[in-house]
PDB file of C-alpha atoms in Angstrom:
ATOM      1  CA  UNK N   1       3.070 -16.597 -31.833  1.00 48.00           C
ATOM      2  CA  UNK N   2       4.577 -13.839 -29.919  1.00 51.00           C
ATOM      3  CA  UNK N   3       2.704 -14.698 -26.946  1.00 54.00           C
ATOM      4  CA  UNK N   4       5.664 -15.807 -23.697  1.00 57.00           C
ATOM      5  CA  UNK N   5       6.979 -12.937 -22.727  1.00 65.00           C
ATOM      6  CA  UNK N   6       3.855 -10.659 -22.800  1.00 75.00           C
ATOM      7  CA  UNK N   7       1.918 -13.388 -21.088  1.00 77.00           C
ATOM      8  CA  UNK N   8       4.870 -14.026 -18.378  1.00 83.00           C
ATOM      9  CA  UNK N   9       4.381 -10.489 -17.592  1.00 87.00           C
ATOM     10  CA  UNK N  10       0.930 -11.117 -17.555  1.00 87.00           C
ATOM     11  CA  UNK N  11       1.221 -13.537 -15.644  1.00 89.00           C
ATOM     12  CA  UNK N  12       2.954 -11.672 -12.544  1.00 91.00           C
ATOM     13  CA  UNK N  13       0.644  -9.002 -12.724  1.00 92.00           C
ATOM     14  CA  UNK N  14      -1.996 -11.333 -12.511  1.00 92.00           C
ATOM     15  CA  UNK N  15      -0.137 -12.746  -9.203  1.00 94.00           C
ATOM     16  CA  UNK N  16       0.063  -9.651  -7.418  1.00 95.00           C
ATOM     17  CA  UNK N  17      -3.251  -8.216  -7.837  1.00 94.00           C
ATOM     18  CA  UNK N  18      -4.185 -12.082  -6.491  1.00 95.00           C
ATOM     19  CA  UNK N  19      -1.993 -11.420  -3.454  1.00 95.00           C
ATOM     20  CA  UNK N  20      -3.729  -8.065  -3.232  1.00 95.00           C
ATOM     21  CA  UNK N  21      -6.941  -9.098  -3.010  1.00 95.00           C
ATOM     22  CA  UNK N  22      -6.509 -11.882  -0.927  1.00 95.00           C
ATOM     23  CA  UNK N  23      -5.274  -9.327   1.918  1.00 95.00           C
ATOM     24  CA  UNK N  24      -7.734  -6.811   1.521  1.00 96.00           C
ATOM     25  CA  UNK N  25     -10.520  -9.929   2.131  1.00 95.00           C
ATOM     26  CA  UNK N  26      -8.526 -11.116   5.099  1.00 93.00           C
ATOM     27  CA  UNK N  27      -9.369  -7.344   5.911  1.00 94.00           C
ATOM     28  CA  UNK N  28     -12.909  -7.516   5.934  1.00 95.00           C
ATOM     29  CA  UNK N  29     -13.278 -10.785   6.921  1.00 93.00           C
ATOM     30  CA  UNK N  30     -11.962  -9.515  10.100  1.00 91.00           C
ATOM     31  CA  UNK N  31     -13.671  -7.131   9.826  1.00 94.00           C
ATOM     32  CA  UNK N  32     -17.277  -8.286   9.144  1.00 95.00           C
ATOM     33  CA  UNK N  33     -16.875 -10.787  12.204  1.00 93.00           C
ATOM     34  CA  UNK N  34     -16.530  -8.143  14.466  1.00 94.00           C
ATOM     35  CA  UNK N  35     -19.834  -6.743  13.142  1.00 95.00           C
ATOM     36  CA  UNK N  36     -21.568 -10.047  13.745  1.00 95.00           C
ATOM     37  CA  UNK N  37     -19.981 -10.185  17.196  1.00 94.00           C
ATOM     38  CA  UNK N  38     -21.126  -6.769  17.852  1.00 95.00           C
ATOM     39  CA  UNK N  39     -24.557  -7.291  16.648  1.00 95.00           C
ATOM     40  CA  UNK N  40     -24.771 -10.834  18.765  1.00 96.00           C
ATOM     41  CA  UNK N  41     -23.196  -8.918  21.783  1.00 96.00           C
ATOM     42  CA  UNK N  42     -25.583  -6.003  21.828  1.00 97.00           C
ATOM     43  CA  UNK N  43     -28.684  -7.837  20.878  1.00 96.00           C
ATOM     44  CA  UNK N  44     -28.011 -10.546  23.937  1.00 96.00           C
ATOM     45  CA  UNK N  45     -27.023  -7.619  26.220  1.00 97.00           C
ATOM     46  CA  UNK N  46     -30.806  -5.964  25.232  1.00 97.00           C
ATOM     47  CA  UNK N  47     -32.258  -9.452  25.890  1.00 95.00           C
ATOM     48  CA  UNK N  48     -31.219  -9.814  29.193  1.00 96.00           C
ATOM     49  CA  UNK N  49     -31.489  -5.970  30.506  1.00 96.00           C
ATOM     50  CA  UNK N  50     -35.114  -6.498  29.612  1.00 96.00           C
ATOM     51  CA  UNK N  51     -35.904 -10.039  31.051  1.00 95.00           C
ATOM     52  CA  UNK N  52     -33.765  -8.675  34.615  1.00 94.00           C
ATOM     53  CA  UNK N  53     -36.005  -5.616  34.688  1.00 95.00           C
ATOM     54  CA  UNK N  54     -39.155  -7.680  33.496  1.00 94.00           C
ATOM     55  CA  UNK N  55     -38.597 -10.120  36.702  1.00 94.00           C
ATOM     56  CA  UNK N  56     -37.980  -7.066  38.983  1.00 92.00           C
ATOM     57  CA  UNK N  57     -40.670  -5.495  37.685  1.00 92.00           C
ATOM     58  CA  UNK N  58     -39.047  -2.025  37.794  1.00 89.00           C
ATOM     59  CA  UNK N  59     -35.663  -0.849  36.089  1.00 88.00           C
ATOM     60  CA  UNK N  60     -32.436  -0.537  37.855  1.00 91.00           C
ATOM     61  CA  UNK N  61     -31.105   2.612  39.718  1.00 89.00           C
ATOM     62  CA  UNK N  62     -30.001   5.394  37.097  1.00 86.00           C
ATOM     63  CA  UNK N  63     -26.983   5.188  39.623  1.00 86.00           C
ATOM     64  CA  UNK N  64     -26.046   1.166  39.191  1.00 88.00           C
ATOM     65  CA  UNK N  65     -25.971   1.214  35.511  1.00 92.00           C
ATOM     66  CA  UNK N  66     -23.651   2.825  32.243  1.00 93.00           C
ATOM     67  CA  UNK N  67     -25.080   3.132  29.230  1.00 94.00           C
ATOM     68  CA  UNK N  68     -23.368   1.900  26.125  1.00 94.00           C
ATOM     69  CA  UNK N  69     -21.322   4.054  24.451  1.00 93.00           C
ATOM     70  CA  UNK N  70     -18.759   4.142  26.543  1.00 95.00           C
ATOM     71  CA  UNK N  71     -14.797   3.029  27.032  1.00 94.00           C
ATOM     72  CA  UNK N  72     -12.956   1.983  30.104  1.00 93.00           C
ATOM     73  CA  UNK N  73      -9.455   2.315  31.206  1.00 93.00           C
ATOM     74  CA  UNK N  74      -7.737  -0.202  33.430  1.00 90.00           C
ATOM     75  CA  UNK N  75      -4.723   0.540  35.740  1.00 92.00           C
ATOM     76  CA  UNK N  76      -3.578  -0.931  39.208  1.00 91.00           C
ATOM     77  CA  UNK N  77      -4.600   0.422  42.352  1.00 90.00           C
ATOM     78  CA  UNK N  78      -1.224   2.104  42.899  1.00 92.00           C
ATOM     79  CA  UNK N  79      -1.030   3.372  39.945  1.00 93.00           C
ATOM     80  CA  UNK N  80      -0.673   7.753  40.438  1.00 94.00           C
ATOM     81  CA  UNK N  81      -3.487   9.613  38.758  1.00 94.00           C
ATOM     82  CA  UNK N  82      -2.739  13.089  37.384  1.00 94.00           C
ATOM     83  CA  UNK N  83      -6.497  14.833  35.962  1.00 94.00           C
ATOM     84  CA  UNK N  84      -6.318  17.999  34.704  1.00 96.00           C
ATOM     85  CA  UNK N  85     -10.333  18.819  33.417  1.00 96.00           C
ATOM     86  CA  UNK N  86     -11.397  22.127  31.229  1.00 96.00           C
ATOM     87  CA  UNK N  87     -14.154  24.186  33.166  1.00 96.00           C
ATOM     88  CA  UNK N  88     -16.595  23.155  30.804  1.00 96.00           C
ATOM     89  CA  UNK N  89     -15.777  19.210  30.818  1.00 96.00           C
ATOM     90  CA  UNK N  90     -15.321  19.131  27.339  1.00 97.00           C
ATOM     91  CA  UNK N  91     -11.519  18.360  27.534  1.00 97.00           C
ATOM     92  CA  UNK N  92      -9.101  15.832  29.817  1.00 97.00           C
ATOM     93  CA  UNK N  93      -5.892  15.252  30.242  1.00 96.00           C
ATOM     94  CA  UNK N  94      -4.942  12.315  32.218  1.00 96.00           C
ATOM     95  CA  UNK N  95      -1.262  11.451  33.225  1.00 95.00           C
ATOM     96  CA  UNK N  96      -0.475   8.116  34.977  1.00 95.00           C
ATOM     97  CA  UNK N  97       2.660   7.475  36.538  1.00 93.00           C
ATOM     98  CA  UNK N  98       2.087   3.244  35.559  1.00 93.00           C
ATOM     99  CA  UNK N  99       0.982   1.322  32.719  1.00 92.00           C
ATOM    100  CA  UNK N 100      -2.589   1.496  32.060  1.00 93.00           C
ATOM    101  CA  UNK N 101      -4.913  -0.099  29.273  1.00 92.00           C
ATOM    102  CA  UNK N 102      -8.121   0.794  26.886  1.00 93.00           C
ATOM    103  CA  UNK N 103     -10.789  -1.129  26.208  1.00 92.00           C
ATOM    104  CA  UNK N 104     -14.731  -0.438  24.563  1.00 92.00           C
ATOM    105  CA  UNK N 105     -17.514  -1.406  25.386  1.00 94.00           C
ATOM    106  CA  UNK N 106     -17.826  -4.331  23.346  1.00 93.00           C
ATOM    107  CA  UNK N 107     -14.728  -5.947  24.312  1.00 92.00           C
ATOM    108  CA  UNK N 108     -16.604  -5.547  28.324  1.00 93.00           C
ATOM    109  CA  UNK N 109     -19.562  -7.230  26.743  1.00 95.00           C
ATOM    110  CA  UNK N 110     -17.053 -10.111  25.105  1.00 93.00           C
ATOM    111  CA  UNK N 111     -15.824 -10.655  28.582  1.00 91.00           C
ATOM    112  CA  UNK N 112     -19.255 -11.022  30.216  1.00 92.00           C
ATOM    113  CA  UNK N 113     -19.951 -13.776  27.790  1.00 91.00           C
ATOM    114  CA  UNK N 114     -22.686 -11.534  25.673  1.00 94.00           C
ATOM    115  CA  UNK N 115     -20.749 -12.868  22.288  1.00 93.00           C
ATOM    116  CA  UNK N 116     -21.431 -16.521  22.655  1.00 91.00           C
ATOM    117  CA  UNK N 117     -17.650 -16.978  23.002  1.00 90.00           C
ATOM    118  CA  UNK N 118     -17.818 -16.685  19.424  1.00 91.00           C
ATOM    119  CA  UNK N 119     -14.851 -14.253  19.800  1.00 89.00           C
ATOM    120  CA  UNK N 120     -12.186 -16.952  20.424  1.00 88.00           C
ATOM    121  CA  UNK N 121     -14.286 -19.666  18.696  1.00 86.00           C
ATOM    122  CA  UNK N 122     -15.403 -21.614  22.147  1.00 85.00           C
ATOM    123  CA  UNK N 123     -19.063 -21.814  21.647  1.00 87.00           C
ATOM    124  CA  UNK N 124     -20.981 -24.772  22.861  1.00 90.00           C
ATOM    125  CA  UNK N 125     -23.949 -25.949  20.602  1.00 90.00           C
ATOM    126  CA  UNK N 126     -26.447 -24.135  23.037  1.00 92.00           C
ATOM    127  CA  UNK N 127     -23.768 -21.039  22.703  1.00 91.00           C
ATOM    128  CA  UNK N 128     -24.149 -21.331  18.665  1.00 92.00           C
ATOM    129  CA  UNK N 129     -27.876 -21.945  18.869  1.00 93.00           C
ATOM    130  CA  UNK N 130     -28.387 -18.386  20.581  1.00 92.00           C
ATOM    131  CA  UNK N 131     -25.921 -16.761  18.121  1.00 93.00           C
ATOM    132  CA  UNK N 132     -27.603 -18.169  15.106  1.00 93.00           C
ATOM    133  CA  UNK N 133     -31.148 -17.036  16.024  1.00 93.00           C
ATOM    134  CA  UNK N 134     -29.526 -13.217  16.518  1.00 93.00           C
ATOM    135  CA  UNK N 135     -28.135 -12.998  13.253  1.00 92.00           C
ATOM    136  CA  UNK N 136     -30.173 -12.703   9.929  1.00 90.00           C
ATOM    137  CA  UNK N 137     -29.889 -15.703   7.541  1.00 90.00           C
ATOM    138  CA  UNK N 138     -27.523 -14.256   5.215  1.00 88.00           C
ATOM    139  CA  UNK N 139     -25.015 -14.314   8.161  1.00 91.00           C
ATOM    140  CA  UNK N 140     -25.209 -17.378   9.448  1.00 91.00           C
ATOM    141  CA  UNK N 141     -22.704 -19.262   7.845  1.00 90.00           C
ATOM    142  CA  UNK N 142     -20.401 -16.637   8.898  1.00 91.00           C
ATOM    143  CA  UNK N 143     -21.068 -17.203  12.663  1.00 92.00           C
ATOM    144  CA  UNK N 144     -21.066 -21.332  12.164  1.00 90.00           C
ATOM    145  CA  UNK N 145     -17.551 -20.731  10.570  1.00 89.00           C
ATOM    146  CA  UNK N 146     -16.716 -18.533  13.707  1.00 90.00           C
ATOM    147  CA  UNK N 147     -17.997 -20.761  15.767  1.00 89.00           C
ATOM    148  CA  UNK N 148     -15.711 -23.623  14.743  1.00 85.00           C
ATOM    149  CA  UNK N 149     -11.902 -21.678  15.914  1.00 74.00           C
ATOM    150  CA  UNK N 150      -9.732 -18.597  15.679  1.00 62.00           C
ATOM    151  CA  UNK N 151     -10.995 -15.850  13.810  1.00 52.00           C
ATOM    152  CA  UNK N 152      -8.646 -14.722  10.632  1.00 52.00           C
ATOM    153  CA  UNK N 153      -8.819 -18.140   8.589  1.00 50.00           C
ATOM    154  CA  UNK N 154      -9.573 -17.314   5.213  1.00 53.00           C
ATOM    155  CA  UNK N 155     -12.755 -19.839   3.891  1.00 51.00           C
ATOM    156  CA  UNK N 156     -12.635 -18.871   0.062  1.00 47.00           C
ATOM    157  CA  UNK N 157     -14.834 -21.296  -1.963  1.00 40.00           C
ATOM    158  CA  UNK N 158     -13.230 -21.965  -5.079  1.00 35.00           C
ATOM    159  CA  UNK N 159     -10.026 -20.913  -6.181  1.00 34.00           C
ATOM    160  CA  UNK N 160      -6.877 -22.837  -5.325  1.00 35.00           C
ATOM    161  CA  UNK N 161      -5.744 -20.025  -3.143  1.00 35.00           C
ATOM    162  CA  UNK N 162      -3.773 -21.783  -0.477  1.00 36.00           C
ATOM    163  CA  UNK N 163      -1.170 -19.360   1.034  1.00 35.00           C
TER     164      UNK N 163
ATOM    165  CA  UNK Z   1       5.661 -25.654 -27.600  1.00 66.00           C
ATOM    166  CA  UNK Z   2       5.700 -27.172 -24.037  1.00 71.00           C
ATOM    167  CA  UNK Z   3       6.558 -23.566 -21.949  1.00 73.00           C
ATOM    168  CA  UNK Z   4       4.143 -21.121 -23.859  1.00 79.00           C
ATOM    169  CA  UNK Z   5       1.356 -24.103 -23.210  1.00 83.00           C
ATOM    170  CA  UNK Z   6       2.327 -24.034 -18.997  1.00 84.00           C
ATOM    171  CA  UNK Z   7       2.011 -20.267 -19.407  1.00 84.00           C
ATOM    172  CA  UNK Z   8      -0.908 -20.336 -21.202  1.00 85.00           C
ATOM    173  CA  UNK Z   9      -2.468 -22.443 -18.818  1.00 88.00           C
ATOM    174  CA  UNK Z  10      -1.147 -20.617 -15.801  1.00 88.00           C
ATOM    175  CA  UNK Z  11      -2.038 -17.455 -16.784  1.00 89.00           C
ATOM    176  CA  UNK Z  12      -5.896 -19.167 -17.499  1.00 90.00           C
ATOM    177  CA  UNK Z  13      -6.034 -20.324 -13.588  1.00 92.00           C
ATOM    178  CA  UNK Z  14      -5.013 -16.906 -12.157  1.00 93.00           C
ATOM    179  CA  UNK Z  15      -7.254 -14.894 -14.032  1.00 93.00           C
ATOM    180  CA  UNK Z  16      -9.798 -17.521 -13.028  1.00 94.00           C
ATOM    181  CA  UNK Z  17      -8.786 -17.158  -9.289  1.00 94.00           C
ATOM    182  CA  UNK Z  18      -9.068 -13.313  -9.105  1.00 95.00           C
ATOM    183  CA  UNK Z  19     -12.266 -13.208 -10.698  1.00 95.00           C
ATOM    184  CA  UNK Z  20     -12.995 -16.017  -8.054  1.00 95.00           C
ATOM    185  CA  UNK Z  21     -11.398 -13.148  -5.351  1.00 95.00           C
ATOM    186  CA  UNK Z  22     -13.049 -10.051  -6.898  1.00 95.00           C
ATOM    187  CA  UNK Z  23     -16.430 -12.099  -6.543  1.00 95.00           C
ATOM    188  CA  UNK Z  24     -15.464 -13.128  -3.067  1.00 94.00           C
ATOM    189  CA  UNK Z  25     -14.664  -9.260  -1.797  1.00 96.00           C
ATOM    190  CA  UNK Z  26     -17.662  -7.929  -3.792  1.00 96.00           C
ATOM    191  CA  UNK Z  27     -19.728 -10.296  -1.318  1.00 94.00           C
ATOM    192  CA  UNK Z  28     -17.786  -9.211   1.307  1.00 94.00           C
ATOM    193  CA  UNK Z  29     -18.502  -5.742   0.671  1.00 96.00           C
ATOM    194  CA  UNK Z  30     -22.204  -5.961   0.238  1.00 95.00           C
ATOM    195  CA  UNK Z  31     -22.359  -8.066   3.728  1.00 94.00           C
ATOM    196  CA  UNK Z  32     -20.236  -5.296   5.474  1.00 96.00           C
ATOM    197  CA  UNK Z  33     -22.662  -2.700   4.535  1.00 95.00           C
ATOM    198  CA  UNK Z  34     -25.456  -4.312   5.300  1.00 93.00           C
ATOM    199  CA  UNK Z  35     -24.058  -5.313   9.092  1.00 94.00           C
ATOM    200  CA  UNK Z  36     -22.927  -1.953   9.317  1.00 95.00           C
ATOM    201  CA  UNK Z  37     -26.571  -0.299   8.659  1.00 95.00           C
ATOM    202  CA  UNK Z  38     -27.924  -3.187  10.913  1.00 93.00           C
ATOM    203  CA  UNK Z  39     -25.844  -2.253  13.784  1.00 94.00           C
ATOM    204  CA  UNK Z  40     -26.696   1.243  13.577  1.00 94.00           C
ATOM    205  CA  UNK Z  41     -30.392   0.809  13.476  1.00 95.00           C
ATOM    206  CA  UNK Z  42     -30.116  -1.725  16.054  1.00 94.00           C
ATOM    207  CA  UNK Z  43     -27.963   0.814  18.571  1.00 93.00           C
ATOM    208  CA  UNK Z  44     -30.144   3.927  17.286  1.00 93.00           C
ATOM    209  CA  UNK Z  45     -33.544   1.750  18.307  1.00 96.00           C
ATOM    210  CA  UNK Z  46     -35.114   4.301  20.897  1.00 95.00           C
ATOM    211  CA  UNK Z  47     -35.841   0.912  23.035  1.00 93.00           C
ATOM    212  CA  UNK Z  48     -32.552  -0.478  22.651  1.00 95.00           C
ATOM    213  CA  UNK Z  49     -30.940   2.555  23.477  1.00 94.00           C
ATOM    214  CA  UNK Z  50     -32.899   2.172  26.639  1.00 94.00           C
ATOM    215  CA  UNK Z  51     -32.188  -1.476  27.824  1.00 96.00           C
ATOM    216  CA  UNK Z  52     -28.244  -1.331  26.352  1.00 96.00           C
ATOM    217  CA  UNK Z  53     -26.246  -0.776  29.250  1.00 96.00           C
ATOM    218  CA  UNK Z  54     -24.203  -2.591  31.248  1.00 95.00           C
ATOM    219  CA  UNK Z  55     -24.183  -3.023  35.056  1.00 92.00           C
ATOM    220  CA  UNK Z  56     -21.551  -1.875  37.749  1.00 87.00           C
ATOM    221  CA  UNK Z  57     -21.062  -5.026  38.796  1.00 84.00           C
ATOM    222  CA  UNK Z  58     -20.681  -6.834  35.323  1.00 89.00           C
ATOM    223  CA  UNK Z  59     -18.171  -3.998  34.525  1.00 87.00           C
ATOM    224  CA  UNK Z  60     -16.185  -5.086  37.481  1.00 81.00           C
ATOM    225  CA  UNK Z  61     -16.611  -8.564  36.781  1.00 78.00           C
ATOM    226  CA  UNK Z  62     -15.042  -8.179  33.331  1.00 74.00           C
ATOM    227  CA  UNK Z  63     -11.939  -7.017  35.119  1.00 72.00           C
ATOM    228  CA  UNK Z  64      -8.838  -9.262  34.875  1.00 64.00           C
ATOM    229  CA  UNK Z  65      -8.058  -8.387  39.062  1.00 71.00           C
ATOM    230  CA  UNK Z  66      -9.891  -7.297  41.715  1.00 74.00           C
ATOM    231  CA  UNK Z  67      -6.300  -5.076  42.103  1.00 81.00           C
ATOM    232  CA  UNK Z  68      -7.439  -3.528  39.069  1.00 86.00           C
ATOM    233  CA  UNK Z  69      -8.866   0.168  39.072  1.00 89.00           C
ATOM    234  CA  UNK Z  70     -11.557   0.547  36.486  1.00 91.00           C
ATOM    235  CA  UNK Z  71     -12.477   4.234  34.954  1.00 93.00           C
ATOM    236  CA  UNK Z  72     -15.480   4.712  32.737  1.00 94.00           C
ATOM    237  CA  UNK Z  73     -15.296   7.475  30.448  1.00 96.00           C
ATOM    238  CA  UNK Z  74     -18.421   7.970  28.374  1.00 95.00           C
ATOM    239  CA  UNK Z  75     -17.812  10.952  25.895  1.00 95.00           C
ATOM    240  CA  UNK Z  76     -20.213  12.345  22.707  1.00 94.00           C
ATOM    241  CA  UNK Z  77     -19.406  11.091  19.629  1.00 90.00           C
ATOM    242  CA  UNK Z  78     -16.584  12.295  17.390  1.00 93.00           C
ATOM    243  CA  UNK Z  79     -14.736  12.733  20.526  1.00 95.00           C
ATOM    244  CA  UNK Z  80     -10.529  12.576  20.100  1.00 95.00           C
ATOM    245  CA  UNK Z  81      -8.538  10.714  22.339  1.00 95.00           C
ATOM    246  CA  UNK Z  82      -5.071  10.823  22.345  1.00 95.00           C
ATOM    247  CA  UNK Z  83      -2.513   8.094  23.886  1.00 94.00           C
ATOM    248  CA  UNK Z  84       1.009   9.373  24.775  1.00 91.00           C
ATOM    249  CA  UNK Z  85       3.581   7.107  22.942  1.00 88.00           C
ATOM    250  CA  UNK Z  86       4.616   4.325  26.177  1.00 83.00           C
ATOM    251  CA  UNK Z  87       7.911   4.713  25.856  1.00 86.00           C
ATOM    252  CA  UNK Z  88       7.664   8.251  26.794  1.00 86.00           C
ATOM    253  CA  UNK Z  89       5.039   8.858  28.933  1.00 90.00           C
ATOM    254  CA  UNK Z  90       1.590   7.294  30.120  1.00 93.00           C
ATOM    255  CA  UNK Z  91      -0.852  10.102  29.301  1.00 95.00           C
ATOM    256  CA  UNK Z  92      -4.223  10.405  27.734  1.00 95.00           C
ATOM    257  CA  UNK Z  93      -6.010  13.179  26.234  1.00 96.00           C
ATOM    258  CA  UNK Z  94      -9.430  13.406  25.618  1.00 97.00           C
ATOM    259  CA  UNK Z  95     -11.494  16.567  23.640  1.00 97.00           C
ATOM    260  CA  UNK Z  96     -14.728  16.748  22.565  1.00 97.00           C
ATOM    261  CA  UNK Z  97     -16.495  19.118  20.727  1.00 95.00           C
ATOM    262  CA  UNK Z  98     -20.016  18.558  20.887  1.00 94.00           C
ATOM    263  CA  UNK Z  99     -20.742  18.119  24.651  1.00 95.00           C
ATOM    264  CA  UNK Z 100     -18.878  17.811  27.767  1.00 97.00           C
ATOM    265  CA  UNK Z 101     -17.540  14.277  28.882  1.00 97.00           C
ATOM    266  CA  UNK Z 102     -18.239  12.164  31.927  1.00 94.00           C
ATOM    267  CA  UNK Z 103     -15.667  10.414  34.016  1.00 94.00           C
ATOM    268  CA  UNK Z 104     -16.590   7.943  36.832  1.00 89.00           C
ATOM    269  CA  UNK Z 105     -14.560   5.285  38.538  1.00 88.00           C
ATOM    270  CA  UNK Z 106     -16.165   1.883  39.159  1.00 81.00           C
ATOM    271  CA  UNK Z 107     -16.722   1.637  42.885  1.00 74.00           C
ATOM    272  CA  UNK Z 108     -15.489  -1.068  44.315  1.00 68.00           C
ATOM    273  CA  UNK Z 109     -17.449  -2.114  47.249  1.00 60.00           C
ATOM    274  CA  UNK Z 110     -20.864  -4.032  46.738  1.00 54.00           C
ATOM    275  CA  UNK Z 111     -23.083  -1.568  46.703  1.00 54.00           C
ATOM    276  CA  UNK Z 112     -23.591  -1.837  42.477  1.00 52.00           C
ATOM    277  CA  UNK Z 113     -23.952   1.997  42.469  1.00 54.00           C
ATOM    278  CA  UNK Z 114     -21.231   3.629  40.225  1.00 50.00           C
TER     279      UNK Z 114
END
């Protein structure tokens, strides 16, 4: 049969495309954990807005509170601000003479704890509790996986895909 | 003969294991969309929209210093921002086109009020 080299060709085409695809889920395993984080985050952030305004009986001061979207910058005190703003406040430039650094919103709401610690995978059984009940059932297994260490290990059922 | 059989064999087990991987990102995708339209109508939820804010205090809580200086920018969607490379210069640019863009510093005294 004239079957080796065709199928040893095969064979490495086979391997690459494997390769391939194993990335590109890495990818959006990443990527679908961050959706489950944000959806945990802003459904526990919700949760307790309403139950502080439901004991005060009244909502905060317009003044006290930022609405989410929104993104942050972080610098030192010493750092030199330069602002130059259009008339109309529809452009900014901003020059600092010292490092500075971005963050969103949902990495604020990571920090105050709103992700279960799911984020780094330190999430006590009451933590994991909370985080299942704000998921839907299809995503559960994802957060119990999350849950249980670093994000980015890739949990393939079936396959001998070690790598 | 021995080597065409180990070929054979190999080439069954990868073609197995990327229709194992095209199953496996198929799922993927499906989950991804459906998180994505959840999130959306979560965030777009006239109520939610309401309650999903965050106070001055927890913002300067989240801080990593109390030496820190914490800006809020909160600009309309589809806004550009722009960081200067770091090894050149520390600049930001921000431009909107759909609205004008608010810029507040977190206060830093007790008072919660922004």
């Amino acid at each position: 049969i004239g079957l080796p080299t065709n199928s040893a060709q095969e064979c490495q085409n086979l391997e690459v495309e494997r390769q391939r695809r194993l990335e590109r889920i890495k990818q959006k395993q990443s990527q679908l954990q961050e959706l489950i984080l944000q959806q945990i985050a802003f459904k526990n952030l919700v949760q307790r807005n309403r139950q502080t305004e439901q004991q005060a009986n009244r909502p905060p001061p317009p003044n006290s509170i930022i609405h989410l979207p929104f993104i942050i910058v972080n610098t030192s005190k010493k750092t030199v601000i330069d602002c130059s703003i259009s008339n109309d406040k529809f452009e900014y430039l901003f020059n600092f003479d010292s490092m500075f650094e971005i963050h969103d919103d949902i990495e604020v709401l990571k920090r105050m704890g709103m992700a279960c610690g799911l984020e780094v995978g330190k999430c006590s059984a009451e933590d994991l509790k909370v985080a299942r009940s704000l998921v839907p059932k299809a995503l559960e297994p994802y957060v119990i996986e999350m849950a249980k260490g670093p994000i980015s290990n890739v949990y393939i059922t079936g396959g001998s895909s070690a790598n | 003969n021995r080597i065409d059989a180990n070929l054979v064999s190999r080439h069954k087990e990868l073609q197995r294991e990327v229709c194992d991987l095209t199953e496996a990102e198929e799922k993927l995708d499906e989950l991804i969309s459906k998180c994505t339209l959840q999130l959306r109508l979560l965030t777009e939820d006239p109520q939610n929209k309401k309650l999903g804010y965050v106070r001055c205090q927890d913002l300067r809580k989240s801080s990593d210093s109390p030496d820190q200086l914490v800006m809020v920018i909160r600009a309309p969607p589809e806004t550009q921002m722009q960081v200067s490379e770091p090894s050149e210069s520390y600049q930001v640019s921000l431009k909107s086109t759909q609205g004008p863009i608010d810029v507040f510093l977190c206060p830093e005294d007790s008072s919660g009020v922004c």
